[in-house]
Every structure is written in structure tokens, then in C-alpha cells.
Amino acid sequence: MCVCVCVVIFNVHMNYQELTSVENLFQAWDEFKKGKRKRKDVQIFERYLEDNLFELHQKLIKKTYQHGGYHAFFVNDPKRRHIHKASVEDRIVHHLLYKYLYEAWDKKFIYDSYSCRLNKGTHKGVKRLERFTMAVSKNYARPCWALKLDIKKFFASVDHEILKGLLRKKIIDKDTLWLLDEIINSFPGGIPLGNLTSQVFANIYMNELDQFIKHELKIKYYLRYADDLVVLSGDKQSLERLIVPIAEFLKIKLKLELHPNKIILRKLDWGIDFLGYVILPHYILPSTKTKRRMFKRINEENLSSYLGYLSHANSFRLSEELKNKLFLGT
């Protein structure tokens, strides 16, 4: 789950009073409420909007603000995920901090980090992977191998002290750090799926690995989406040799582990499964799991979304089959 927010005015040099101004709180509210106006908790908060935001402002300025608890539930998108939902007041603070952190860090991230960033996303990541396969294979004339890696229980495994240390490398304002610590400490272990701040925390955390792979291991054809990593090479053995140093860096520097069952080496001719698509020479196709899910869940409300998804692949026939299933029952 990823929600990207427009970032235009925040910067790392902004002090705490500027960050938590009434104007910025109202702007954070405007961004938070998009698509949520019909939800009961949002309607209740909006009923006394000015009172609530001025009260939140006072809590932040006086540093009496305390992050509340979470409402936990599961979603399937497609795999089962444990989501933790904070209160409306807390989520407004999340929006406030997300903008600040995004502006402070985004330019430091590698180009080929695609999760929860403006002008990136899954489709850009898949197209970039396709271009990488063409470059490595010399337009499909030579072998191309992909090493796919996945972090084991990434969000639940993010170490609070390491994350705080990374934030302190760039942020010096002690009050801003206090507020960030309040958000981090609100969840007992790792960072919660459901917090907007978790998206930027994840990128800040994993940027350490990105920099190691690009500048220490000097890997040219590497990209990442959240905790899914892909490295390409024409030499299978060179990819195999990367597994140990990457695993050691994750363990020592970030206290993370590679998922032992998700260390995958694939030849391009076999298809490289990434972000719901399969990249092949000359083709991009939706993965088998994606196709099954679409045919199982197709209805008039999600048809346009599914057709949009398929438009990024070579899937004209599948799009027609999907429409026939919905409208003709075939």
C-alpha cells in the first residue's frame, strides 16, 4: 500500500515552530482528507475542525502531544497484510512529517528506488526493469540473469534505534526529533503498515542498502521497490556471489534478514516476475497470480482499474477476455 503526497514547501532547515504551524496543519488536513470524507471518524473530526486543529497545534507547540493507539485489521492486496490504523489526529501529524521527511531525503535516494516516490511507482519500475534487460542482453542477443531478493518481515523488523540514528544524520532540530521519536515509539516493534510515515521511514532505512549496492558493490543494474530487490547481469555466477555480502550488510548494519525462500535466480527467457508483471524478451505480461485475481474479482467498479493495469503489458487478448467475462458471462 502506497500513497504518495505532493511535496512543495517543506525542507530540512525548517524549524519545529514552522513545521507545526497552524497553516501547515490545515494543509496536512487538506491532503489527509482526500478520498476519506465519507468515513465516520473523519466526519466527526471535521465537525469541529478548527477547534481540533488549534488544539492539536497547542499540543505540538507545548510538546504535550502523545501518539495514540492503533486499530488493527487485515487486508488482502493480494497477500494478507496486518494493517494498523491510527486516529485522525495522529494521521494528520503523519502527513505533516511525511512531507518534511520526503523533501529532506528524496534527492539523496538512488534513481532506481521506486516505492512511494513522486513520478516513480510500480509501472515505472517494471518499464525500467525491461530497459535493464535489453541493455544487459544487448537487445536479447545475449544471456540475461536476474537475482531477486526479498527482506524477511521487513516492516516488523525495522530497528527503532537504527532508524532514529539515520534521522539524526540529517535532522538537528531537537524538537522535530522529539516528534519523530514519538511517532516511532508509538509502535512496539518495527514500523506499522498503515502509517504514511512508515513509507518514508522504509525508504530512508533501505537507502543504506541501496547506497551499499551502488557504491560499494558497484552494481549498475539494480532496482528496488519497498523490500523487493532485483539485480541483473549476464553472468549467473556474479549474481550468486552477491548474496552473501548483501545478507551480511543487512544483518550487521540494519538488523534485517533476506527471506531464505525468496532468493531467486531467473533467466530472462524464463520470465522475471516483478510487481505483478512478468518481463520476457519483447514482452511484458501480467503474472499468473494477477490474472487469477482479476478473473476472480472482476466487477463493473474495478474493470477500468484492471484495464488500466493491463494497458502497461502486452495484454490486449486478456483485456478482451476480462470484458467478456463481465458483460457476457463467458
PDB file of C-alpha atoms in Angstrom, residues 15-210:
ATOM      1  CA  ASN A  15      12.430  24.650  12.479  1.00  0.00           C
ATOM      2  CA  TYR A  16       9.855  22.969  14.691  1.00  0.00           C
ATOM      3  CA  GLN A  17       7.683  26.073  15.073  1.00  0.00           C
ATOM      4  CA  GLU A  18       7.493  26.478  11.301  1.00  0.00           C
ATOM      5  CA  LEU A  19       6.860  22.768  10.759  1.00  0.00           C
ATOM      6  CA  THR A  20       3.976  22.641  13.239  1.00  0.00           C
ATOM      7  CA  SER A  21       2.377  25.962  12.268  1.00  0.00           C
ATOM      8  CA  VAL A  22      -1.395  26.217  12.021  1.00  0.00           C
ATOM      9  CA  GLU A  23      -1.057  26.798   8.270  1.00  0.00           C
ATOM     10  CA  ASN A  24       0.861  23.556   7.804  1.00  0.00           C
ATOM     11  CA  LEU A  25      -1.620  21.647   9.949  1.00  0.00           C
ATOM     12  CA  PHE A  26      -4.506  22.856   7.777  1.00  0.00           C
ATOM     13  CA  GLN A  27      -2.553  21.874   4.670  1.00  0.00           C
ATOM     14  CA  ALA A  28      -1.849  18.435   6.164  1.00  0.00           C
ATOM     15  CA  TRP A  29      -5.580  18.091   6.872  1.00  0.00           C
ATOM     16  CA  ASP A  30      -6.465  19.020   3.277  1.00  0.00           C
ATOM     17  CA  GLU A  31      -4.178  16.286   1.973  1.00  0.00           C
ATOM     18  CA  PHE A  32      -5.227  13.722   4.553  1.00  0.00           C
ATOM     19  CA  LYS A  33      -8.986  14.098   3.911  1.00  0.00           C
ATOM     20  CA  LYS A  34      -8.784  13.349   0.163  1.00  0.00           C
ATOM     21  CA  GLY A  35     -10.904  10.274  -0.536  1.00  0.00           C
ATOM     22  CA  LYS A  36     -11.875   9.936   3.136  1.00  0.00           C
ATOM     23  CA  ARG A  37     -14.702  12.442   3.589  1.00  0.00           C
ATOM     24  CA  LYS A  38     -17.362   9.727   3.918  1.00  0.00           C
ATOM     25  CA  ARG A  39     -15.585   7.918   6.768  1.00  0.00           C
ATOM     26  CA  LYS A  40     -17.228   8.357  10.146  1.00  0.00           C
ATOM     27  CA  ASP A  41     -14.077   9.204  12.132  1.00  0.00           C
ATOM     28  CA  VAL A  42     -13.119  11.838   9.549  1.00  0.00           C
ATOM     29  CA  GLN A  43     -16.624  13.352   9.618  1.00  0.00           C
ATOM     30  CA  ILE A  44     -16.543  13.532  13.420  1.00  0.00           C
ATOM     31  CA  PHE A  45     -13.173  15.288  13.370  1.00  0.00           C
ATOM     32  CA  GLU A  46     -14.312  17.693  10.655  1.00  0.00           C
ATOM     33  CA  ARG A  47     -17.432  18.662  12.603  1.00  0.00           C
ATOM     34  CA  TYR A  48     -15.224  20.748  14.907  1.00  0.00           C
ATOM     35  CA  LEU A  49     -12.313  21.076  12.517  1.00  0.00           C
ATOM     36  CA  GLU A  50     -10.876  24.421  13.606  1.00  0.00           C
ATOM     37  CA  ASP A  51     -11.139  23.592  17.306  1.00  0.00           C
ATOM     38  CA  ASN A  52      -9.485  20.222  16.740  1.00  0.00           C
ATOM     39  CA  LEU A  53      -6.615  21.598  14.652  1.00  0.00           C
ATOM     40  CA  PHE A  54      -5.930  24.510  17.013  1.00  0.00           C
ATOM     41  CA  GLU A  55      -5.953  22.068  19.928  1.00  0.00           C
ATOM     42  CA  LEU A  56      -3.509  19.811  18.063  1.00  0.00           C
ATOM     43  CA  HIS A  57      -1.325  22.846  17.350  1.00  0.00           C
ATOM     44  CA  GLN A  58      -1.182  23.692  21.049  1.00  0.00           C
ATOM     45  CA  LYS A  59      -0.266  20.110  21.948  1.00  0.00           C
ATOM     46  CA  LEU A  60       2.568  20.158  19.430  1.00  0.00           C
ATOM     47  CA  ILE A  61       3.897  23.570  20.461  1.00  0.00           C
ATOM     48  CA  LYS A  62       3.762  22.711  24.182  1.00  0.00           C
ATOM     49  CA  LYS A  63       5.078  19.201  23.436  1.00  0.00           C
ATOM     50  CA  THR A  64       2.206  17.577  25.303  1.00  0.00           C
ATOM     51  CA  TYR A  65       1.207  15.661  22.155  1.00  0.00           C
ATOM     52  CA  GLN A  66       1.163  11.896  22.609  1.00  0.00           C
ATOM     53  CA  HIS A  67       0.528   9.470  19.780  1.00  0.00           C
ATOM     54  CA  GLY A  68      -2.485   7.285  20.463  1.00  0.00           C
ATOM     55  CA  GLY A  69      -3.041   3.588  19.894  1.00  0.00           C
ATOM     56  CA  TYR A  70      -3.878   1.729  16.709  1.00  0.00           C
ATOM     57  CA  HIS A  71      -6.854  -0.126  15.299  1.00  0.00           C
ATOM     58  CA  ALA A  72      -5.533  -3.358  13.785  1.00  0.00           C
ATOM     59  CA  PHE A  73      -7.099  -5.273  10.885  1.00  0.00           C
ATOM     60  CA  PHE A  74      -6.119  -7.412   7.896  1.00  0.00           C
ATOM     61  CA  VAL A  75      -6.334  -6.672   4.173  1.00  0.00           C
ATOM     62  CA  ASN A  76      -5.534  -8.777   1.127  1.00  0.00           C
ATOM     63  CA  ASP A  77      -3.744  -6.790  -1.598  1.00  0.00           C
ATOM     64  CA  PRO A  78      -3.188  -9.505  -2.803  1.00  0.00           C
ATOM     65  CA  LYS A  79      -1.259 -11.102   0.031  1.00  0.00           C
ATOM     66  CA  ARG A  80      -2.585 -10.881   3.560  1.00  0.00           C
ATOM     67  CA  ARG A  81      -1.231  -7.847   5.433  1.00  0.00           C
ATOM     68  CA  HIS A  82      -1.668  -6.721   9.022  1.00  0.00           C
ATOM     69  CA  ILE A  83      -2.623  -3.029   8.942  1.00  0.00           C
ATOM     70  CA  HIS A  84      -2.550  -0.673  11.929  1.00  0.00           C
ATOM     71  CA  LYS A  85      -4.715   2.444  11.653  1.00  0.00           C
ATOM     72  CA  ALA A  86      -4.038   5.484  13.834  1.00  0.00           C
ATOM     73  CA  SER A  87      -6.544   8.167  14.877  1.00  0.00           C
ATOM     74  CA  VAL A  88      -7.402  11.074  12.588  1.00  0.00           C
ATOM     75  CA  GLU A  89      -5.362  13.472  14.728  1.00  0.00           C
ATOM     76  CA  ASP A  90      -2.305  11.217  14.557  1.00  0.00           C
ATOM     77  CA  ARG A  91      -2.653  10.714  10.804  1.00  0.00           C
ATOM     78  CA  ILE A  92      -2.646  14.486  10.284  1.00  0.00           C
ATOM     79  CA  VAL A  93       0.684  14.569  12.110  1.00  0.00           C
ATOM     80  CA  HIS A  94       1.882  11.723   9.877  1.00  0.00           C
ATOM     81  CA  HIS A  95       1.076  13.826   6.784  1.00  0.00           C
ATOM     82  CA  LEU A  96       2.912  16.771   8.285  1.00  0.00           C
ATOM     83  CA  LEU A  97       6.054  14.738   8.924  1.00  0.00           C
ATOM     84  CA  TYR A  98       5.870  12.811   5.648  1.00  0.00           C
ATOM     85  CA  LYS A  99       6.160  15.999   3.616  1.00  0.00           C
ATOM     86  CA  TYR A 100       9.055  17.224   5.732  1.00  0.00           C
ATOM     87  CA  LEU A 101      10.980  13.946   5.517  1.00  0.00           C
ATOM     88  CA  TYR A 102      10.279  13.423   1.828  1.00  0.00           C
ATOM     89  CA  GLU A 103      11.705  16.816   0.935  1.00  0.00           C
ATOM     90  CA  ALA A 104      14.715  16.259   3.176  1.00  0.00           C
ATOM     91  CA  TRP A 105      15.652  12.840   1.794  1.00  0.00           C
ATOM     92  CA  ASP A 106      14.250  12.238  -1.662  1.00  0.00           C
ATOM     93  CA  LYS A 107      17.145  13.800  -3.565  1.00  0.00           C
ATOM     94  CA  LYS A 108      19.527  11.525  -1.631  1.00  0.00           C
ATOM     95  CA  PHE A 109      17.796   8.351  -2.793  1.00  0.00           C
ATOM     96  CA  ILE A 110      19.107   6.426  -5.787  1.00  0.00           C
ATOM     97  CA  TYR A 111      17.284   6.900  -9.065  1.00  0.00           C
ATOM     98  CA  ASP A 112      16.109   3.279  -9.176  1.00  0.00           C
ATOM     99  CA  SER A 113      14.168   3.273  -5.910  1.00  0.00           C
ATOM    100  CA  TYR A 114      10.516   3.139  -6.988  1.00  0.00           C
ATOM    101  CA  SER A 115       8.313   2.763  -3.913  1.00  0.00           C
ATOM    102  CA  CYS A 116       6.235   5.712  -2.697  1.00  0.00           C
ATOM    103  CA  ARG A 117       8.050   8.430  -4.642  1.00  0.00           C
ATOM    104  CA  LEU A 118       6.693  11.066  -6.986  1.00  0.00           C
ATOM    105  CA  ASN A 119       6.991  10.103 -10.655  1.00  0.00           C
ATOM    106  CA  LYS A 120       8.045   6.551  -9.763  1.00  0.00           C
ATOM    107  CA  GLY A 121       5.777   3.635  -8.780  1.00  0.00           C
ATOM    108  CA  THR A 122       5.215   0.082  -9.979  1.00  0.00           C
ATOM    109  CA  HIS A 123       4.746   0.776 -13.681  1.00  0.00           C
ATOM    110  CA  LYS A 124       7.868   2.938 -13.902  1.00  0.00           C
ATOM    111  CA  GLY A 125       9.789   0.221 -12.059  1.00  0.00           C
ATOM    112  CA  VAL A 126       8.628  -2.501 -14.429  1.00  0.00           C
ATOM    113  CA  LYS A 127       9.463  -0.412 -17.521  1.00  0.00           C
ATOM    114  CA  ARG A 128      12.887   0.342 -16.082  1.00  0.00           C
ATOM    115  CA  LEU A 129      13.493  -3.355 -15.478  1.00  0.00           C
ATOM    116  CA  GLU A 130      12.543  -4.047 -19.084  1.00  0.00           C
ATOM    117  CA  ARG A 131      15.108  -1.473 -20.250  1.00  0.00           C
ATOM    118  CA  PHE A 132      17.731  -3.050 -17.981  1.00  0.00           C
ATOM    119  CA  THR A 133      17.072  -6.487 -19.524  1.00  0.00           C
ATOM    120  CA  MET A 134      17.530  -5.036 -23.002  1.00  0.00           C
ATOM    121  CA  ALA A 135      20.828  -3.416 -22.008  1.00  0.00           C
ATOM    122  CA  VAL A 136      22.249  -6.493 -20.274  1.00  0.00           C
ATOM    123  CA  SER A 137      21.158  -8.858 -23.069  1.00  0.00           C
ATOM    124  CA  LYS A 138      22.302  -6.470 -25.830  1.00  0.00           C
ATOM    125  CA  ASN A 139      18.768  -6.358 -27.224  1.00  0.00           C
ATOM    126  CA  TYR A 140      18.107 -10.009 -26.377  1.00  0.00           C
ATOM    127  CA  ALA A 141      21.175 -11.324 -28.218  1.00  0.00           C
ATOM    128  CA  ARG A 142      22.992 -12.470 -25.047  1.00  0.00           C
ATOM    129  CA  PRO A 143      22.029 -14.163 -21.760  1.00  0.00           C
ATOM    130  CA  CYS A 144      20.468 -12.076 -19.015  1.00  0.00           C
ATOM    131  CA  TRP A 145      20.022 -13.277 -15.436  1.00  0.00           C
ATOM    132  CA  ALA A 146      18.075 -11.700 -12.584  1.00  0.00           C
ATOM    133  CA  LEU A 147      18.726 -12.125  -8.878  1.00  0.00           C
ATOM    134  CA  LYS A 148      15.550 -11.407  -6.915  1.00  0.00           C
ATOM    135  CA  LEU A 149      15.737 -10.843  -3.158  1.00  0.00           C
ATOM    136  CA  ASP A 150      13.138 -10.115  -0.519  1.00  0.00           C
ATOM    137  CA  ILE A 151      13.552  -8.909   3.071  1.00  0.00           C
ATOM    138  CA  LYS A 152      12.027 -11.195   5.683  1.00  0.00           C
ATOM    139  CA  LYS A 153       9.225  -9.403   7.599  1.00  0.00           C
ATOM    140  CA  PHE A 154      10.682  -6.041   6.697  1.00  0.00           C
ATOM    141  CA  PHE A 155       8.261  -3.609   8.344  1.00  0.00           C
ATOM    142  CA  ALA A 156       8.140  -5.661  11.549  1.00  0.00           C
ATOM    143  CA  SER A 157      11.950  -5.864  11.640  1.00  0.00           C
ATOM    144  CA  VAL A 158      12.943  -2.202  11.294  1.00  0.00           C
ATOM    145  CA  ASP A 159      15.108  -1.385  14.311  1.00  0.00           C
ATOM    146  CA  HIS A 160      13.971   1.761  16.125  1.00  0.00           C
ATOM    147  CA  GLU A 161      17.435   2.836  17.280  1.00  0.00           C
ATOM    148  CA  ILE A 162      18.964   2.404  13.826  1.00  0.00           C
ATOM    149  CA  LEU A 163      16.115   4.389  12.269  1.00  0.00           C
ATOM    150  CA  LYS A 164      16.490   7.165  14.825  1.00  0.00           C
ATOM    151  CA  GLY A 165      20.222   7.255  14.163  1.00  0.00           C
ATOM    152  CA  LEU A 166      19.640   7.653  10.427  1.00  0.00           C
ATOM    153  CA  LEU A 167      17.222  10.520  11.048  1.00  0.00           C
ATOM    154  CA  ARG A 168      19.773  12.251  13.263  1.00  0.00           C
ATOM    155  CA  LYS A 169      22.340  12.254  10.474  1.00  0.00           C
ATOM    156  CA  LYS A 170      20.327  14.940   8.712  1.00  0.00           C
ATOM    157  CA  ILE A 171      17.946  16.488  11.242  1.00  0.00           C
ATOM    158  CA  ILE A 172      19.424  18.549  14.082  1.00  0.00           C
ATOM    159  CA  ASP A 173      16.344  20.300  15.476  1.00  0.00           C
ATOM    160  CA  LYS A 174      15.767  18.595  18.827  1.00  0.00           C
ATOM    161  CA  ASP A 175      12.040  19.329  18.934  1.00  0.00           C
ATOM    162  CA  THR A 176      11.487  17.832  15.476  1.00  0.00           C
ATOM    163  CA  LEU A 177      13.458  14.780  16.573  1.00  0.00           C
ATOM    164  CA  TRP A 178      11.255  14.550  19.671  1.00  0.00           C
ATOM    165  CA  LEU A 179       8.140  14.421  17.469  1.00  0.00           C
ATOM    166  CA  LEU A 180       9.690  11.818  15.153  1.00  0.00           C
ATOM    167  CA  ASP A 181      10.628   9.708  18.173  1.00  0.00           C
ATOM    168  CA  GLU A 182       7.044   9.974  19.403  1.00  0.00           C
ATOM    169  CA  ILE A 183       5.810   8.511  16.113  1.00  0.00           C
ATOM    170  CA  ILE A 184       8.440   5.755  16.039  1.00  0.00           C
ATOM    171  CA  ASN A 185       7.881   4.801  19.701  1.00  0.00           C
ATOM    172  CA  SER A 186       4.102   4.627  19.206  1.00  0.00           C
ATOM    173  CA  PHE A 187       4.506   1.154  17.733  1.00  0.00           C
ATOM    174  CA  PRO A 188       6.171  -1.526  19.885  1.00  0.00           C
ATOM    175  CA  GLY A 189       8.269  -3.239  17.221  1.00  0.00           C
ATOM    176  CA  GLY A 190       9.210  -2.207  13.698  1.00  0.00           C
ATOM    177  CA  ILE A 191       7.068   0.312  11.826  1.00  0.00           C
ATOM    178  CA  PRO A 192       3.343  -0.189  11.187  1.00  0.00           C
ATOM    179  CA  LEU A 193       1.823  -0.819   7.797  1.00  0.00           C
ATOM    180  CA  GLY A 194      -0.847   1.852   7.676  1.00  0.00           C
ATOM    181  CA  ASN A 195       1.196   4.863   8.794  1.00  0.00           C
ATOM    182  CA  LEU A 196       2.078   7.260   5.994  1.00  0.00           C
ATOM    183  CA  THR A 197       5.344   7.976   7.805  1.00  0.00           C
ATOM    184  CA  SER A 198       6.252   4.288   7.534  1.00  0.00           C
ATOM    185  CA  GLN A 199       6.589   4.670   3.779  1.00  0.00           C
ATOM    186  CA  VAL A 200       9.275   7.324   4.001  1.00  0.00           C
ATOM    187  CA  PHE A 201      10.902   5.641   7.025  1.00  0.00           C
ATOM    188  CA  ALA A 202      11.204   2.491   4.910  1.00  0.00           C
ATOM    189  CA  ASN A 203      12.926   4.353   2.086  1.00  0.00           C
ATOM    190  CA  ILE A 204      15.309   6.106   4.490  1.00  0.00           C
ATOM    191  CA  TYR A 205      16.149   2.750   6.087  1.00  0.00           C
ATOM    192  CA  MET A 206      16.614   0.848   2.836  1.00  0.00           C
ATOM    193  CA  ASN A 207      18.581   3.687   1.263  1.00  0.00           C
ATOM    194  CA  GLU A 208      21.522   2.422   3.301  1.00  0.00           C
ATOM    195  CA  LEU A 209      21.397  -0.847   1.370  1.00  0.00           C
ATOM    196  CA  ASP A 210      20.858   0.969  -1.926  1.00  0.00           C
TER     197      ASP A 210
END
